[in-house]
Each structure stands twice: as structure tokens, then as C-alpha cells.
Amino acid sequence: MNGGPRGGPQTGRGGGQGYNNNRGGAGGQQQFKYTMNARNAVPGQQQMDPQQLQQQDAQQQDVRVPAPELTLEMLANASPHEQKQMLGEKLYPVIYEKQPQLAGKVTGMLLEMDNSEILHLLESPEALNEKVEEALHALQSHSAARPAQPAE
């Protein structure tokens, strides 16, 4: 088999990138560029191993852009759905620090409260901790009271 995946000749062109020149439909030239981390990379090119790729992905996911400060004016100018979205975006990271496994569920439970109460929770860490504990207790008692579902 010649160098390329389709048996065509390969010619190296700068930067370690390989090109495969195949004849196109009407006698024209097609050029395929092989990237370093793609599935179609040319054998022999340096590729990142899966562990390096996972580390790179983890680093990219850890980058968080802080949300802009939530103001009463912003809330007043938003629709009710947008208000809940904005409040949820503020609540979730705070709850996630304490309860990463249940942060989404607890945030959803707290968003059922009145917006003024949610604003109070965001301003008072003690009140927020108390409400999170209430929500966790409700979840525990609900799951304990629920009979086991038979597998289908």
C-alpha cells in the first residue's frame, strides 16, 4: 500500500502536515490535508495520546467565565422565564460547591420559590445553606418513602 489511506502518493509540505493528491472526478486534483489529532492523520505523524487529549479537554472545561453581576434592573427588564434563568445561573455555582451531585435538582427546587426569596438567598449564605439542607432533606425523605420500582 502506498502512503495514503486510499493508496495515493503522499508529499510532505511544511509543518509536518501531509497531503494526499488524488485525481478528482473530471481529471482535477483534490488535496486532502491531514491534521495531527484527526482520525485521518497520516501514520508516523506525532499524535497526542488519549490521556493527553483528556487532560486538554479537562483544562478547557475548567475555564469558567464569570457571569455579569445580577442587578434588579436586569431582572426587571427580563421576562419571567429569563428571570428564573438568570437567578438559576447565579444559584447553581453556589450550590454546586456544596452539593455537586445534586446541584441541578436542588437549584430547580429553589427556583420554584418567589424571585424575591431567591434574591434573599443569594445575598445571605446562611439562609441559602438552610434552604439547601431543607431541599436535601425533602429529596431524602421522598426517595425513602418511594417503593422500589421493579425492573421491566
Coordinates of C-alpha atoms in Angstrom, one line a residue:
M1 CA 0.0 0.0 0.0
N2 CA 1.3 3.4 -0.8
G3 CA 1.5 6.1 1.9
G4 CA -2.1 7.4 1.9
P5 CA -5.3 5.8 3.2
R6 CA -6.6 5.5 -0.4
G7 CA -3.3 4.3 -1.8
G8 CA -2.3 7.6 -3.4
P9 CA 1.1 9.1 -3.1
Q10 CA 1.9 11.4 -0.2
T11 CA 4.1 14.5 -0.4
G12 CA 5.1 16.4 2.7
R13 CA 4.6 20.1 2.7
G14 CA 5.9 22.1 5.6
G15 CA 4.9 21.9 9.3
G16 CA 4.8 18.1 9.3
Q17 CA 1.4 18.2 7.6
G18 CA 0.8 15.6 4.9
Y19 CA -1.2 16.0 1.8
N20 CA -2.7 13.3 -0.4
N21 CA -3.1 14.2 -4.1
N22 CA -5.8 12.1 -5.7
R23 CA -7.4 12.5 -9.1
G24 CA -10.8 14.1 -8.9
G25 CA -13.9 13.3 -10.9
A26 CA -13.2 15.3 -14.1
G27 CA -9.5 14.8 -14.1
G28 CA -9.0 17.7 -11.5
Q29 CA -6.7 17.5 -8.5
Q30 CA -8.1 17.1 -5.0
Q31 CA -5.9 17.8 -1.9
F32 CA -6.6 16.4 1.5
K33 CA -4.9 17.9 4.5
Y34 CA -4.3 15.5 7.4
T35 CA -4.4 17.1 10.8
M36 CA -2.4 16.0 13.8
N37 CA -5.3 15.0 16.1
A38 CA -7.8 13.8 13.5
R39 CA -8.7 10.2 12.7
N40 CA -7.4 10.6 9.2
A41 CA -3.9 11.5 10.4
V42 CA -1.0 10.0 8.4
P43 CA 0.8 7.1 10.1
G44 CA 4.1 8.2 11.5
Q45 CA 2.9 11.7 12.4
Q46 CA 3.1 12.7 16.0
Q47 CA -0.3 12.4 17.7
M48 CA -1.4 13.2 21.2
D49 CA -2.2 10.1 23.2
P50 CA -5.7 9.7 24.7
Q51 CA -4.5 10.7 28.1
Q52 CA -3.1 14.0 26.8
L53 CA -6.4 14.6 24.9
Q54 CA -8.4 14.0 28.1
Q55 CA -6.2 16.4 30.1
Q56 CA -6.6 19.0 27.4
D57 CA -10.4 18.6 27.4
A58 CA -10.4 18.8 31.2
Q59 CA -8.4 22.1 31.1
Q60 CA -10.8 23.6 28.6
Q61 CA -13.8 22.6 30.6
D62 CA -12.4 24.2 33.8
V63 CA -12.3 27.6 32.2
R64 CA -15.3 29.4 33.5
V65 CA -16.3 32.9 32.5
P66 CA -17.8 34.7 35.5
A67 CA -21.4 35.8 34.9
P68 CA -22.1 39.5 35.0
E69 CA -23.4 40.9 38.3
L70 CA -27.1 40.4 38.6
T71 CA -28.9 43.7 39.2
L72 CA -32.6 44.4 40.0
E73 CA -32.7 46.5 36.8
M74 CA -31.6 43.4 34.7
L75 CA -34.3 41.3 36.4
A76 CA -37.0 44.0 35.9
N77 CA -36.3 44.2 32.2
A78 CA -36.4 40.4 31.7
S79 CA -39.4 38.1 31.1
P80 CA -40.4 35.8 33.9
H81 CA -38.7 32.8 32.2
E82 CA -35.5 34.9 31.7
Q83 CA -35.6 36.0 35.4
K84 CA -35.6 32.4 36.6
Q85 CA -32.8 31.6 34.1
M86 CA -30.7 34.4 35.4
L87 CA -31.4 33.5 39.1
G88 CA -30.6 29.9 38.4
E89 CA -27.3 30.8 36.8
K90 CA -26.4 32.6 40.0
L91 CA -27.7 29.9 42.3
Y92 CA -26.2 26.8 40.6
P93 CA -22.5 27.5 41.1
V94 CA -23.0 28.3 44.8
I95 CA -25.0 25.1 45.4
Y96 CA -22.5 23.1 43.2
E97 CA -19.7 23.9 45.7
K98 CA -21.6 22.2 48.5
Q99 CA -23.5 19.5 46.7
P100 CA -22.0 18.7 43.2
Q101 CA -24.1 15.5 42.8
L102 CA -27.5 17.2 43.4
A103 CA -26.8 20.8 42.4
G104 CA -29.1 20.7 39.4
K105 CA -32.0 19.2 41.3
V106 CA -31.6 21.5 44.3
T107 CA -31.3 24.5 42.1
G108 CA -34.5 23.5 40.3
M109 CA -36.3 23.1 43.6
L110 CA -35.2 26.5 44.9
L111 CA -36.2 28.2 41.6
E112 CA -39.8 27.3 42.4
M113 CA -39.7 29.9 45.1
D114 CA -40.6 33.5 44.6
N115 CA -37.9 35.6 43.0
S116 CA -37.6 38.0 45.9
E117 CA -36.9 35.0 48.2
I118 CA -34.3 33.7 45.8
L119 CA -32.6 37.1 45.8
H120 CA -32.5 37.0 49.6
L121 CA -30.9 33.6 49.4
L122 CA -28.2 34.9 47.1
E123 CA -27.5 37.7 49.5
S124 CA -27.5 35.5 52.6
P125 CA -25.3 32.4 52.6
E126 CA -26.8 31.3 55.9
A127 CA -30.3 31.4 54.5
L128 CA -29.2 29.6 51.3
N129 CA -27.5 26.8 53.3
E130 CA -30.6 26.4 55.3
K131 CA -32.8 26.1 52.2
V132 CA -30.3 23.7 50.6
E133 CA -30.5 21.5 53.7
E134 CA -34.3 21.6 53.5
A135 CA -34.2 20.6 49.9
L136 CA -31.8 17.7 50.6
H137 CA -34.0 16.5 53.4
A138 CA -37.1 16.6 51.2
L139 CA -35.2 14.6 48.5
Q140 CA -34.1 12.0 51.0
S141 CA -37.5 11.6 52.6
H142 CA -39.1 11.4 49.1
S143 CA -36.7 8.7 47.9
A144 CA -37.0 6.7 51.2
A145 CA -40.9 6.8 51.0
R146 CA -40.9 5.7 47.4
P147 CA -41.2 2.0 47.0
A148 CA -38.6 0.3 44.8
Q149 CA -39.6 0.0 41.2
P150 CA -39.5 -3.5 39.7
A151 CA -37.2 -3.8 36.7
E152 CA -39.0 -4.2 33.4

